[in-house]
Amino acid sequence: MRKFYFLLAFLIATACQNSQSQKKDSPKPTVEKPVISSEIAALNTPEKREAFLVDIFKKDQNFRKNEKSSVLQTYGSDSEEYRDFIRQYQEIDETNREKIHAYLQKFGYPIDPEFSRKAKDAPWLVIHHMTDVQQRKSYFPYLDTAFHQKALNVEQLDLYLGRTYEFQFGEYPHWKTRYKPIDKVEWLIEELELKSVSDSL
């Protein structure tokens, strides 16, 4: 499982770097905010909320894993087709950000047992793709709560915090010696000047 999350982090980092190098204008969401608000308001059952989150997860991963590979193999990274692809997935990312932001504000993090693994991972993935440090930090309370409620594991929190540290300080915090992941998480929280819910326990 740990290998999966590190592989996922590599794919995310590559995607974010491509996004930054290709982006000239801020991407716009493919769905307007009033439409998103109506969509969120309609999530009045656990089943609808599950489907909403899983859909975001699938769009995120299909775009990065399947479609990106296909476009690269067919046209190459210097092609207009690939640049169009980057612009398209920036718009999808922005839409996902808007949707997750609205979802979290209304419902909080999906920590309940009835949510699937994909549903629980969807907000984490979307937040992890963000490149603005303050924006990433603003979602820490949600991820921290999810971690303490066992909706996220320590590797996921480590990856999110490590990537945030990299955006803020310019280098990823690799620890060369053996360590417990929770020790690194606690160190990152302190270095990033974040406040964990565990501080008040």
Backbone as a printed PyTorch tensor [residue, N CA C, xyz], in Angstrom:
tensor([[[  0.8310,  -1.2030,   0.0000],
         [  0.0000,   0.0000,   0.0000],
         [  0.8680,   1.2570,   0.0000]],

        [[  1.9820,   1.2190,   0.7720],
         [  2.8540,   2.3890,   0.8260],
         [  3.4450,   2.6830,  -0.5450]],

        [[  3.8170,   1.6160,  -1.2950],
         [  4.3730,   1.8120,  -2.6320],
         [  3.3580,   2.4910,  -3.5380]],

        [[  2.0780,   2.1360,  -3.3660],
         [  1.0300,   2.7460,  -4.1900],
         [  0.9910,   4.2490,  -3.9750]],

        [[  1.0440,   4.6870,  -2.7170],
         [  0.9370,   6.1110,  -2.4380],
         [  2.1760,   6.8720,  -2.8890]],

        [[  3.3630,   6.2420,  -2.8170],
         [  4.5560,   6.9260,  -3.3120],
         [  4.5310,   7.0290,  -4.8320]],

        [[  4.0230,   5.9820,  -5.5190],
         [  3.8690,   6.0490,  -6.9670],
         [  2.8640,   7.1200,  -7.3380]],

        [[  1.7830,   7.1800,  -6.5790],
         [  0.7620,   8.1940,  -6.8190],
         [  1.3400,   9.5850,  -6.6240]],

        [[  2.1840,   9.7400,  -5.6100],
         [  2.8020,  11.0460,  -5.3630],
         [  3.6980,  11.4540,  -6.5200]],

        [[  4.4210,  10.4740,  -7.1010],
         [  5.2850,  10.7740,  -8.2410],
         [  4.4640,  11.2520,  -9.4300]],

        [[  3.3510,  10.5670,  -9.6930],
         [  2.4870,  10.9640, -10.8040],
         [  1.9090,  12.3490, -10.5730]],

        [[  1.5200,  12.6210,  -9.3290],
         [  0.9630,  13.9270,  -8.9940],
         [  2.0050,  15.0180,  -9.1760]],

        [[  3.2300,  14.7630,  -8.6890],
         [  4.2890,  15.7650,  -8.7980],
         [  4.5910,  16.0750, -10.2550]],

        [[  4.6480,  15.0380, -11.0880],
         [  4.9060,  15.2350, -12.5130],
         [  3.8030,  16.0460, -13.1530]],

        [[  2.5690,  15.7200, -12.7980],
         [  1.4290,  16.4410, -13.3630],
         [  1.4480,  17.9010, -12.9460]],

        [[  1.7650,  18.1630, -11.6770],
         [  1.8000,  19.5410, -11.1910],
         [  2.8930,  20.3420, -11.8760]],

        [[  4.0560,  19.7150, -12.0950],
         [  5.1470,  20.4020, -12.7720],
         [  4.7730,  20.7330, -14.2020]],

        [[  4.1410,  19.7850, -14.8910],
         [  3.6900,  20.0420, -16.2560],
         [  2.6600,  21.1500, -16.2820]],

        [[  1.7860,  21.1330, -15.2870],
         [  0.7390,  22.1490, -15.2150],
         [  1.3420,  23.5340, -15.0660]],

        [[  2.3320,  23.6690, -14.1890],
         [  2.9370,  24.9720, -13.9510],
         [  3.7260,  25.4540, -15.1560]],

        [[  4.4100,  24.5350, -15.8440],
         [  5.2310,  24.9300, -16.9770],
         [  4.3920,  25.3160, -18.1800]],

        [[  3.1860,  24.7430, -18.2870],
         [  2.3520,  25.0130, -19.4430],
         [  1.3940,  26.1710, -19.2130]],

        [[  1.0960,  26.4930, -17.9480],
         [  0.0260,  27.4330, -17.6390],
         [  0.4620,  28.8750, -17.8480]],

        [[ -0.3220,  29.6140, -18.6280],
         [ -0.0870,  31.0360, -18.8200],
         [ -1.1800,  31.8490, -18.1450]],

        [[ -2.4120,  31.3880, -18.2520],
         [ -3.5330,  32.0490, -17.6170],
         [ -4.1330,  31.1030, -16.5950]],

        [[ -4.7710,  31.6810, -15.5800],
         [ -5.3990,  30.8450, -14.5720],
         [ -6.5080,  30.0220, -15.2120]],

        [[ -6.5170,  28.7070, -14.9700],
         [ -7.5630,  27.8760, -15.5580],
         [ -8.9140,  28.2080, -14.9590]],

        [[ -9.9390,  28.0590, -15.7620],
         [-11.2890,  28.3120, -15.2940],
         [-12.0240,  26.9860, -15.1650]],

        [[-12.8720,  26.8530, -14.1460],
         [-13.6190,  25.6040, -13.9950],
         [-14.5590,  25.3990, -15.1670]],

        [[-14.8100,  24.1450, -15.4840],
         [-15.6980,  23.8230, -16.5960],
         [-17.1640,  23.9370, -16.1970]],

        [[-17.4260,  24.0940, -14.9010],
         [-18.7890,  24.2260, -14.3870],
         [-18.8640,  25.4900, -13.5430]],

        [[-19.8790,  26.2950, -13.7510],
         [-20.0230,  27.5440, -13.0100],
         [-20.3940,  27.2810, -11.5480]],

        [[-20.0210,  28.2210, -10.6630],
         [-20.2610,  28.0550,  -9.2310],
         [-21.7330,  27.8450,  -8.8750]],

        [[-22.6690,  28.5940,  -9.4810],
         [-24.0790,  28.3420,  -9.1470],
         [-24.5150,  26.9130,  -9.4600]],

        [[-23.9630,  26.3510, -10.5340],
         [-24.2860,  24.9700, -10.8910],
         [-23.7120,  24.0160,  -9.8490]],

        [[-22.4830,  24.2960,  -9.4120],
         [-21.8600,  23.4670,  -8.3790],
         [-22.6510,  23.5640,  -7.0790]],

        [[-23.0810,  24.7520,  -6.7210],
         [-23.8710,  24.9350,  -5.5000],
         [-25.1530,  24.1200,  -5.5490]],

        [[-25.7940,  24.1120,  -6.7020],
         [-27.0200,  23.3260,  -6.8590],
         [-26.7230,  21.8370,  -6.7750]],

        [[-25.6010,  21.4450,  -7.3440],
         [-25.2030,  20.0370,  -7.3080],
         [-24.9410,  19.5890,  -5.8700]],

        [[-24.2680,  20.4260,  -5.1010],
         [-23.9820,  20.1040,  -3.7000],
         [-25.2780,  20.0220,  -2.8950]],

        [[-26.1750,  20.9610,  -3.1390],
         [-27.4430,  20.9870,  -2.4070],
         [-28.2730,  19.7350,  -2.6570]],

        [[-28.0690,  19.1200,  -3.8170],
         [-28.8470,  17.9310,  -4.1760],
         [-28.2840,  16.6450,  -3.5660]],

        [[-27.1450,  16.7380,  -2.8950],
         [-26.5250,  15.5430,  -2.3030],
         [-27.1590,  15.2540,  -0.9430]],

        [[-28.4070,  14.8530,  -0.9700],
         [-29.1790,  14.7180,   0.2690],
         [-29.2520,  13.2950,   0.8060]],

        [[-28.4540,  12.3860,   0.2380],
         [-28.3750,  11.0260,   0.7720],
         [-26.9190,  10.5740,   0.7710]],

        [[-26.5580,   9.6350,   1.6390],
         [-25.1860,   9.1100,   1.6320],
         [-24.7940,   8.5230,   0.2840]],

        [[-25.7450,   7.8960,  -0.3880],
         [-25.4530,   7.2880,  -1.6880],
         [-25.0880,   8.3440,  -2.7250]],

        [[-25.7830,   9.4640,  -2.6950],
         [-25.4860,  10.5400,  -3.6430],
         [-24.1300,  11.1720,  -3.3470]],

        [[-23.8150,  11.3080,  -2.0710],
         [-22.5150,  11.8860,  -1.7110],
         [-21.3810,  10.9430,  -2.1030]],

        [[-21.5900,   9.6560,  -1.9110],
         [-20.6060,   8.6570,  -2.3400],
         [-20.3660,   8.7440,  -3.8460]],

        [[-21.4350,   8.7790,  -4.6170],
         [-21.3120,   8.8260,  -6.0750],
         [-20.6200,  10.1110,  -6.5280]],

        [[-20.9250,  11.2120,  -5.8800],
         [-20.3180,  12.5060,  -6.2000],
         [-18.8060,  12.4510,  -6.0100]],

        [[-18.3670,  11.9260,  -4.8830],
         [-16.9380,  11.8630,  -4.5770],
         [-16.2060,  10.8620,  -5.4690]],

        [[-16.8110,   9.7240,  -5.7090],
         [-16.1770,   8.7160,  -6.5660],
         [-16.0340,   9.2380,  -7.9910]],

        [[-17.0060,  10.0080,  -8.4470],
         [-16.9200,  10.5950,  -9.7880],
         [-15.7200,  11.5370,  -9.8870]],

        [[-15.5020,  12.3410,  -8.8570],
         [-14.3390,  13.2350,  -8.8400],
         [-13.0460,  12.4230,  -8.8380]],

        [[-13.0070,  11.3800,  -8.0290],
         [-11.8250,  10.5110,  -7.9730],
         [-11.5220,   9.9330,  -9.3550]],

        [[-12.5360,   9.4160, -10.0270],
         [-12.3290,   8.7760, -11.3280],
         [-11.8710,   9.7800, -12.3830]],

        [[-12.4730,  10.9580, -12.3890],
         [-12.0640,  11.9710, -13.3610],
         [-10.6100,  12.3700, -13.1450]],

        [[-10.2400,  12.5190, -11.9010],
         [ -8.8640,  12.8840, -11.5600],
         [ -7.8790,  11.8170, -12.0400]],

        [[ -8.1400,  10.5790, -11.7000],
         [ -7.1920,   9.5080, -11.9920],
         [ -7.1970,   9.0840, -13.4540]],

        [[ -8.3700,   9.0330, -14.0730],
         [ -8.4270,   8.6580, -15.4880],
         [ -7.6520,   9.6460, -16.3390]],

        [[ -7.7880,  10.9070, -16.0130],
         [ -7.1130,  11.9410, -16.7830],
         [ -5.6070,  11.8220, -16.6610]],

        [[ -5.1370,  11.5430, -15.4540],
         [ -3.6980,  11.5070, -15.2250],
         [ -3.0600,  10.1940, -15.6770]],

        [[ -3.7090,   9.0950, -15.3970],
         [ -3.0910,   7.7950, -15.6630],
         [ -3.3110,   7.3130, -17.0880]],

        [[ -4.5440,   7.3660, -17.5480],
         [ -4.8690,   6.7750, -18.8430],
         [ -4.7370,   7.7570, -20.0000]],

        [[ -5.4300,   8.8790, -19.8900],
         [ -5.4570,   9.8120, -21.0070],
         [ -4.1020,  10.4760, -21.2280]],

        [[ -3.4060,  10.8120, -20.1490],
         [ -2.1000,  11.4490, -20.2950],
         [ -1.1290,  10.5310, -21.0190]],

        [[ -1.1040,   9.2650, -20.6160],
         [ -0.2080,   8.3020, -21.2490],
         [ -0.5190,   8.1570, -22.7290]],

        [[ -1.7960,   8.1090, -23.0600],
         [ -2.2040,   7.9480, -24.4520],
         [ -1.7850,   9.1410, -25.3030]],

        [[ -1.9990,  10.3480, -24.7940],
         [ -1.6480,  11.5570, -25.5440],
         [ -0.1360,  11.6540, -25.7270]],

        [[  0.6140,  11.3500, -24.6690],
         [  2.0760,  11.4140, -24.7570],
         [  2.6170,  10.4220, -25.7770]],

        [[  2.1090,   9.2100, -25.7430],
         [  2.5910,   8.1820, -26.6610],
         [  2.2380,   8.5040, -28.1060]],

        [[  1.0880,   9.1110, -28.3070],
         [  0.6190,   9.3800, -29.6670],
         [  1.2450,  10.6400, -30.2600]],

        [[  1.3420,  11.7070, -29.4550],
         [  1.7430,  13.0060, -30.0050],
         [  3.0660,  13.5470, -29.4590]],

        [[  3.4860,  13.1030, -28.2700],
         [  4.7100,  13.6220, -27.6750],
         [  4.4560,  14.8670, -26.8400]],

        [[  5.4120,  15.1870, -25.9650],
         [  5.2180,  16.2790, -25.0040],
         [  5.3500,  17.6670, -25.6260]],

        [[  5.9170,  17.7720, -26.8370],
         [  6.0870,  19.0780, -27.4780],
         [  4.9670,  19.4060, -28.4630]],

        [[  3.9460,  18.5810, -28.4930],
         [  2.8850,  18.7490, -29.4830],
         [  1.8030,  19.7090, -29.0020]],

        [[  1.0740,  20.2660, -29.9550],
         [ -0.0670,  21.1160, -29.6230],
         [ -1.1620,  20.2970, -28.9570]],

        [[ -1.2660,  19.0240, -29.3550],
         [ -2.2660,  18.1410, -28.7460],
         [ -2.0010,  17.9690, -27.2460]],

        [[ -0.7200,  17.8370, -26.8980],
         [ -0.3880,  17.6750, -25.4770],
         [ -0.6420,  18.9710, -24.7080]],

        [[ -0.3390,  20.1090, -25.3310],
         [ -0.6130,  21.3890, -24.6730],
         [ -2.1170,  21.5830, -24.4730]],

        [[ -2.9020,  21.1630, -25.4560],
         [ -4.3570,  21.2240, -25.3010],
         [ -4.8160,  20.3180, -24.1640]],

        [[ -4.1810,  19.1590, -24.0760],
         [ -4.5040,  18.2210, -23.0010],
         [ -4.2240,  18.8430, -21.6330]],

        [[ -3.0700,  19.5090, -21.5070],
         [ -2.7100,  20.1470, -20.2430],
         [ -3.7350,  21.2130, -19.8730]],

        [[ -4.1160,  22.0200, -20.8540],
         [ -5.1150,  23.0550, -20.5810],
         [ -6.4400,  22.4390, -20.1530]],

        [[ -6.7900,  21.3360, -20.7890],
         [ -8.0540,  20.6780, -20.4620],
         [ -8.0310,  20.1190, -19.0440]],

        [[ -6.9370,  19.4880, -18.6650],
         [ -6.9340,  18.8980, -17.3270],
         [ -6.7770,  19.9620, -16.2390]],

        [[ -6.1890,  21.1270, -16.5960],
         [ -6.1750,  22.2360, -15.6430],
         [ -7.6010,  22.6920, -15.3420]],

        [[ -8.4220,  22.7210, -16.3650],
         [ -9.8170,  23.1160, -16.1720],
         [-10.5680,  22.0780, -15.3370]],

        [[-10.2760,  20.8070, -15.5880],
         [-10.9080,  19.7500, -14.7930],
         [-10.4450,  19.8330, -13.3430]],

        [[ -9.1490,  20.0710, -13.1370],
         [ -8.6320,  20.2330, -11.7750],
         [ -9.3230,  21.3860, -11.0600]],

        [[ -9.4970,  22.4960, -11.7750],
         [-10.1250,  23.6600, -11.1590],
         [-11.5780,  23.3690, -10.8000]],

        [[-12.2660,  22.6530, -11.6730],
         [-13.6460,  22.2620, -11.3720],
         [-13.6880,  21.3490, -10.1570]],

        [[-12.7760,  20.3840, -10.1110],
         [-12.7190,  19.4820,  -8.9580],
         [-12.4320,  20.2470,  -7.6660]],

        [[-11.5620,  21.2460,  -7.7500],
         [-11.2620,  22.0490,  -6.5640],
         [-12.5040,  22.7920,  -6.0700]],

        [[-13.2180,  23.3740,  -7.0120],
         [-14.4370,  24.0970,  -6.6420],
         [-15.4540,  23.1460,  -6.0030]],

        [[-15.5790,  21.9620,  -6.5760],
         [-16.5550,  20.9980,  -6.0620],
         [-16.1660,  20.4890,  -4.6750]],

        [[-14.8950,  20.1530,  -4.5070],
         [-14.4460,  19.6480,  -3.2060],
         [-14.5350,  20.7330,  -2.1430]],

        [[-14.1930,  21.9550,  -2.5200],
         [-14.3020,  23.0640,  -1.5630],
         [-15.7460,  23.2070,  -1.0790]],

        [[-16.6740,  23.1950,  -2.0120],
         [-18.0880,  23.3360,  -1.6550],
         [-18.5650,  22.1380,  -0.8310]],

        [[-18.0960,  20.9500,  -1.2010],
         [-18.4950,  19.7410,  -0.4700],
         [-17.9970,  19.7910,   0.9740]],

        [[-16.7320,  20.1170,   1.1570],
         [-16.1570,  20.1390,   2.5000],
         [-16.8220,  21.1890,   3.3810]],

        [[-17.1470,  22.3190,   2.7940],
         [-17.8010,  23.3620,   3.5770],
         [-19.1740,  22.9190,   4.0760]],

        [[-19.8680,  22.1460,   3.2680],
         [-21.2210,  21.7300,   3.6470],
         [-21.2280,  20.4520,   4.4850]],

        [[-20.3910,  19.4830,   4.1110],
         [-20.4770,  18.1630,   4.7390],
         [-19.2560,  17.7810,   5.5810]],

        [[-18.1530,  18.5010,   5.4200],
         [-16.9310,  18.0800,   6.0860],
         [-16.2850,  16.9160,   5.3510]],

        [[-15.1960,  16.4050,   5.9190],
         [-14.4810,  15.3120,   5.2570],
         [-15.3050,  14.0230,   5.3470]],

        [[-15.3010,  13.2170,   4.2780],
         [-16.0680,  11.9550,   4.2870],
         [-15.3900,  10.8840,   5.1480]],

        [[-15.6630,  10.9100,   6.4320],
         [-14.9960,   9.9940,   7.3610],
         [-15.8620,   8.8030,   7.7540]],

        [[-17.1510,   8.8510,   7.4550],
         [-18.0520,   7.7960,   7.9100],
         [-17.7240,   6.4570,   7.2560]],

        [[-17.9540,   5.3600,   7.9570],
         [-17.6000,   4.0240,   7.4510],
         [-18.2680,   3.6530,   6.1320]],

        [[-19.4460,   4.2210,   5.8560],
         [-20.1380,   3.8240,   4.6280],
         [-19.4660,   4.3460,   3.3610]],

        [[-18.5550,   5.3050,   3.5040],
         [-17.8530,   5.8060,   2.3290],
         [-16.7860,   4.8080,   1.8840]],

        [[-16.6560,   4.6580,   0.5740],
         [-15.6380,   3.7630,   0.0160],
         [-14.2590,   4.4050,   0.1100]],

        [[-13.2290,   3.6060,  -0.1800],
         [-11.8630,   4.1220,  -0.1780],
         [-11.6970,   5.2480,  -1.2050]],

        [[-12.2870,   5.0860,  -2.3660],
         [-12.1710,   6.1090,  -3.4040],
         [-12.8370,   7.4080,  -2.9700]],

        [[-13.9840,   7.3010,  -2.3330],
         [-14.6850,   8.5010,  -1.8700],
         [-13.8610,   9.2330,  -0.8140]],

        [[-13.2510,   8.4870,   0.0880],
         [-12.4370,   9.1060,   1.1320],
         [-11.1600,   9.7270,   0.5690]],

        [[-10.6380,   9.1370,  -0.4930],
         [ -9.3950,   9.6510,  -1.0780],
         [ -9.6150,  10.8550,  -1.9910]],

        [[-10.8280,  11.0390,  -2.4860],
         [-11.0850,  12.0920,  -3.4760],
         [-10.6780,  13.4870,  -2.9920]],

        [[-11.1090,  13.9300,  -1.8020],
         [-10.6800,  15.2670,  -1.3610],
         [ -9.1660,  15.3680,  -1.2000]],

        [[ -8.5510,  14.3220,  -0.6640],
         [ -7.0940,  14.3260,  -0.4830],
         [ -6.3780,  14.4990,  -1.8200]],

        [[ -6.8150,  13.7820,  -2.8430],
         [ -6.1910,  13.8920,  -4.1580],
         [ -6.3060,  15.3080,  -4.7110]],

        [[ -7.4970,  15.8590,  -4.6390],
         [ -7.7260,  17.1950,  -5.1940],
         [ -6.8880,  18.2370,  -4.4550]],

        [[ -6.8670,  18.1530,  -3.1380],
         [ -6.0690,  19.0960,  -2.3430],
         [ -4.5840,  18.9100,  -2.6260]],

        [[ -4.1620,  17.6680,  -2.7810],
         [ -2.7470,  17.3770,  -3.0150],
         [ -2.2640,  17.9320,  -4.3520]],

        [[ -3.1670,  18.1440,  -5.2930],
         [ -2.7960,  18.6950,  -6.5950],
         [ -2.6190,  20.2090,  -6.5640]],

        [[ -3.0940,  20.8530,  -5.5360],
         [ -2.9860,  22.3090,  -5.4630],
         [ -1.5200,  22.7190,  -5.3380]],

        [[ -1.1690,  23.8380,  -5.9610],
         [  0.2190,  24.2940,  -5.9430],
         [  0.4260,  25.5540,  -5.1080]],

        [[ -0.6520,  26.1970,  -4.7030],
         [ -0.5450,  27.3880,  -3.8630],
         [ -0.4020,  26.9720,  -2.3960]],

        [[  0.6490,  27.4400,  -1.7460],
         [  0.9570,  27.0030,  -0.3840],
         [ -0.1660,  27.3450,   0.5920]],

        [[ -0.6160,  28.5890,   0.5690],
         [ -1.6490,  28.9940,   1.5190],
         [ -2.9630,  28.2670,   1.2600]],

        [[ -3.2470,  28.0290,   0.0020],
         [ -4.4510,  27.2760,  -0.3360],
         [ -4.3530,  25.8550,   0.2100]],

        [[ -3.1980,  25.2270,   0.0290],
         [ -2.9920,  23.8760,   0.5510],
         [ -3.1370,  23.8670,   2.0770]],

        [[ -2.5070,  24.8370,   2.7190],
         [ -2.5490,  24.8860,   4.1810],
         [ -3.9690,  25.0910,   4.7110]],

        [[ -4.7770,  25.8180,   3.9530],
         [ -6.1290,  26.1110,   4.4300],
         [ -6.9730,  24.8510,   4.5800]],

        [[ -6.5770,  23.7820,   3.8830],
         [ -7.3320,  22.5340,   3.9620],
         [ -6.7450,  21.5530,   4.9720]],

        [[ -5.6660,  21.9410,   5.6410],
         [ -5.0520,  21.0350,   6.6070],
         [ -6.0210,  20.5770,   7.6960]],

        [[ -6.8460,  21.4550,   8.2690],
         [ -7.7660,  20.9780,   9.3150],
         [ -8.6560,  19.8230,   8.8570]],

        [[ -9.0880,  19.8520,   7.6040],
         [ -9.9100,  18.7550,   7.0840],
         [ -9.1100,  17.4550,   7.0130]],

        [[ -7.8930,  17.5400,   6.4710],
         [ -7.0730,  16.3400,   6.3120],
         [ -6.5930,  15.8210,   7.6640]],

        [[ -6.2770,  16.7290,   8.5540],
         [ -5.8320,  16.3330,   9.8930],
         [ -6.9480,  15.6050,  10.6370]],

        [[ -8.1490,  16.1420,  10.5440],
         [ -9.2970,  15.4850,  11.1700],
         [ -9.5370,  14.1120,  10.5520]],

        [[ -9.4440,  14.0390,   9.2240],
         [ -9.6430,  12.7600,   8.5380],
         [ -8.6020,  11.7370,   8.9800]],

        [[ -7.3760,  12.1940,   9.1720],
         [ -6.3140,  11.2940,   9.6330],
         [ -6.6150,  10.7630,  11.0340]],

        [[ -7.0030,  11.6400,  11.9290],
         [ -7.2830,  11.2100,  13.3020],
         [ -8.5510,  10.3720,  13.3980]],

        [[ -9.4100,  10.4810,  12.3880],
         [-10.6070,   9.6450,  12.3370],
         [-10.3760,   8.3850,  11.4970]],

        [[ -9.1090,   8.1900,  11.0730],
         [ -8.6910,   7.0070,  10.3120],
         [ -9.3170,   6.9180,   8.9210]],

        [[ -9.7150,   8.0660,   8.3770],
         [-10.1850,   8.0950,   6.9920],
         [ -9.0140,   8.2480,   6.0260]],

        [[ -7.8770,   8.7390,   6.5250],
         [ -6.6330,   8.8200,   5.7660],
         [ -5.5380,   8.1470,   6.5800]],

        [[ -4.5290,   7.6050,   5.8860],
         [ -3.4260,   6.9820,   6.6150],
         [ -2.2450,   7.9400,   6.7370]],

        [[ -1.2590,   7.5400,   7.4990],
         [ -0.1350,   8.4230,   7.7890],
         [  0.6900,   8.7170,   6.5360]],

        [[  0.7630,   7.7530,   5.6030],
         [  1.5060,   7.9890,   4.3670],
         [  0.8610,   9.1030,   3.5430]],

        [[ -0.4640,   9.1280,   3.5150],
         [ -1.1560,  10.1710,   2.7660],
         [ -0.9170,  11.5500,   3.3770]],

        [[ -0.9800,  11.6260,   4.6990],
         [ -0.7380,  12.9100,   5.3570],
         [  0.7100,  13.3390,   5.1630]],

        [[  1.6260,  12.3860,   5.2070],
         [  3.0480,  12.6640,   4.9780],
         [  3.2640,  13.2400,   3.5770]],

        [[  2.6420,  12.6320,   2.5710],
         [  2.8040,  13.0990,   1.1950],
         [  2.2500,  14.5070,   1.0100]],

        [[  1.0810,  14.7470,   1.5740],
         [  0.4760,  16.0830,   1.4690],
         [  1.3530,  17.1340,   2.1480]],

        [[  1.8130,  16.8420,   3.3620],
         [  2.6410,  17.8000,   4.0950],
         [  4.0050,  17.9780,   3.4310]],

        [[  4.5760,  16.8720,   2.9420],
         [  5.8730,  16.9520,   2.2810],
         [  5.8250,  17.7930,   1.0230]],

        [[  4.7620,  17.6390,   0.2610],
         [  4.5980,  18.4270,  -0.9640],
         [  4.3630,  19.9030,  -0.6210]],

        [[  3.6170,  20.1570,   0.4410],
         [  3.4000,  21.5340,   0.8840],
         [  4.7250,  22.1660,   1.3030]],

        [[  5.5230,  21.3990,   2.0290],
         [  6.8550,  21.8600,   2.4430],
         [  7.7060,  22.1870,   1.2160]],

        [[  7.6380,  21.3310,   0.1980],
         [  8.4190,  21.5500,  -1.0220],
         [  8.0100,  22.8480,  -1.7110]],

        [[  6.7190,  23.1130,  -1.7960],
         [  6.2580,  24.3520,  -2.4200],
         [  6.6950,  25.5740,  -1.6060]],

        [[  6.7450,  25.4330,  -0.2930],
         [  7.0890,  26.5810,   0.5470],
         [  8.5940,  26.8310,   0.6110]],

        [[  9.3890,  25.7570,   0.6990],
         [ 10.8230,  25.9170,   0.9280],
         [ 11.6990,  25.5380,  -0.2670]],

        [[ 11.0940,  24.9950,  -1.3220],
         [ 11.8570,  24.7380,  -2.5370],
         [ 12.5310,  23.3910,  -2.6290]],

        [[ 12.3490,  22.5290,  -1.6500],
         [ 12.9210,  21.1890,  -1.7150],
         [ 12.0590,  20.2160,  -0.9220]],

        [[ 12.0300,  18.9620,  -1.4010],
         [ 11.2210,  17.9630,  -0.7080],
         [ 11.9840,  17.4640,   0.5150]],

        [[ 11.3140,  17.3000,   1.6480],
         [ 11.9970,  16.9100,   2.8890],
         [ 12.2730,  15.4090,   2.9750]],

        [[ 13.2880,  14.9530,   2.2640],
         [ 13.6660,  13.5440,   2.3350],
         [ 14.4580,  13.2920,   3.6170]],

        [[ 14.0590,  12.2880,   4.3500],
         [ 14.8010,  11.8720,   5.5400],
         [ 15.6260,  10.6420,   5.1790]],

        [[ 16.9380,  10.7240,   5.3420],
         [ 17.8240,   9.6480,   4.8980],
         [ 17.8930,   8.4920,   5.8910]],

        [[ 17.6590,   8.7680,   7.1490],
         [ 17.7170,   7.7070,   8.1510],
         [ 16.3480,   7.0580,   8.3160]],

        [[ 16.3180,   5.8900,   8.9280],
         [ 15.0530,   5.2120,   9.1920],
         [ 14.2530,   6.0150,  10.2120]],

        [[ 12.9590,   6.0750,   9.9950],
         [ 12.1270,   6.8670,  10.8870],
         [ 10.7000,   6.3400,  10.8610]],

        [[  9.9500,   6.7090,  11.8630],
         [  8.5330,   6.3990,  11.8850],
         [  7.7940,   7.5050,  11.1340]],

        [[  6.9050,   7.1410,  10.2060],
         [  6.1920,   8.1710,   9.4380],
         [  5.5080,   9.2210,  10.3060]],

        [[  4.9750,   8.8080,  11.4490],
         [  4.2780,   9.7680,  12.2990],
         [  5.2440,  10.8120,  12.8520]],

        [[  6.5140,  10.4250,  13.0610],
         [  7.5040,  11.3960,  13.5380],
         [  7.7520,  12.4750,  12.4870]],

        [[  7.8170,  12.0470,  11.2270],
         [  8.0260,  13.0190,  10.1560],
         [  6.8070,  13.9190,  10.0050]],

        [[  5.6180,  13.3440,  10.1170],
         [  4.3840,  14.1330,  10.0280],
         [  4.3630,  15.2060,  11.1030]],

        [[  4.6940,  14.8340,  12.3200],
         [  4.6900,  15.8000,  13.4190],
         [  5.7310,  16.8920,  13.1880]],

        [[  6.8930,  16.5090,  12.6470],
         [  7.9350,  17.4930,  12.3400],
         [  7.4670,  18.4580,  11.2560]],

        [[  6.8240,  17.9270,  10.2100],
         [  6.3370,  18.7650,   9.1150],
         [  5.2610,  19.7350,   9.5950]],

        [[  4.3780,  19.2590,  10.4520],
         [  3.3340,  20.1300,  10.9870],
         [  3.9600,  21.3110,  11.7270]],

        [[  5.0040,  21.0240,  12.4950],
         [  5.6890,  22.0940,  13.2320],
         [  6.4140,  23.0410,  12.2870]],

        [[  7.1190,  22.4850,  11.2900],
         [  7.8770,  23.3160,  10.3530],
         [  6.9610,  24.2160,   9.5260]],

        [[  5.7930,  23.7080,   9.1870],
         [  4.8420,  24.4710,   8.3750],
         [  3.9520,  25.3760,   9.2260]],

        [[  4.1650,  25.3300,  10.5400],
         [  3.4170,  26.1680,  11.4820],
         [  1.9140,  25.9290,  11.3730]],

        [[  1.5670,  24.6500,  11.3500],
         [  0.1680,  24.2420,  11.3210],
         [ -0.2430,  23.7850,  12.7150]],

        [[ -1.5210,  23.7160,  12.9440],
         [ -2.0250,  23.3010,  14.2490],
         [ -2.8740,  22.0530,  14.0800]],

        [[ -2.4460,  20.9770,  14.7140],
         [ -3.1660,  19.7100,  14.6240],
         [ -4.2370,  19.6250,  15.7040]],

        [[ -5.2840,  18.8590,  15.4160],
         [ -6.3280,  18.6660,  16.4250],
         [ -5.7620,  17.9460,  17.6440]],

        [[ -4.6710,  17.2010,  17.4530],
         [ -4.0640,  16.4900,  18.5760],
         [ -3.4600,  17.4520,  19.5920]],

        [[ -3.1730,  18.6860,  19.1580],
         [ -2.5970,  19.6720,  20.0730],
         [ -3.5620,  20.0620,  21.1830]],

        [[ -4.8530,  19.9020,  20.9040],
         [ -5.8550,  20.3080,  21.8870],
         [ -6.3670,  19.1410,  22.7140]],

        [[ -5.8200,  17.9390,  22.4370],
         [ -6.2710,  16.7630,  23.1830],
         [ -5.5400,  16.6440,  24.5130]]])
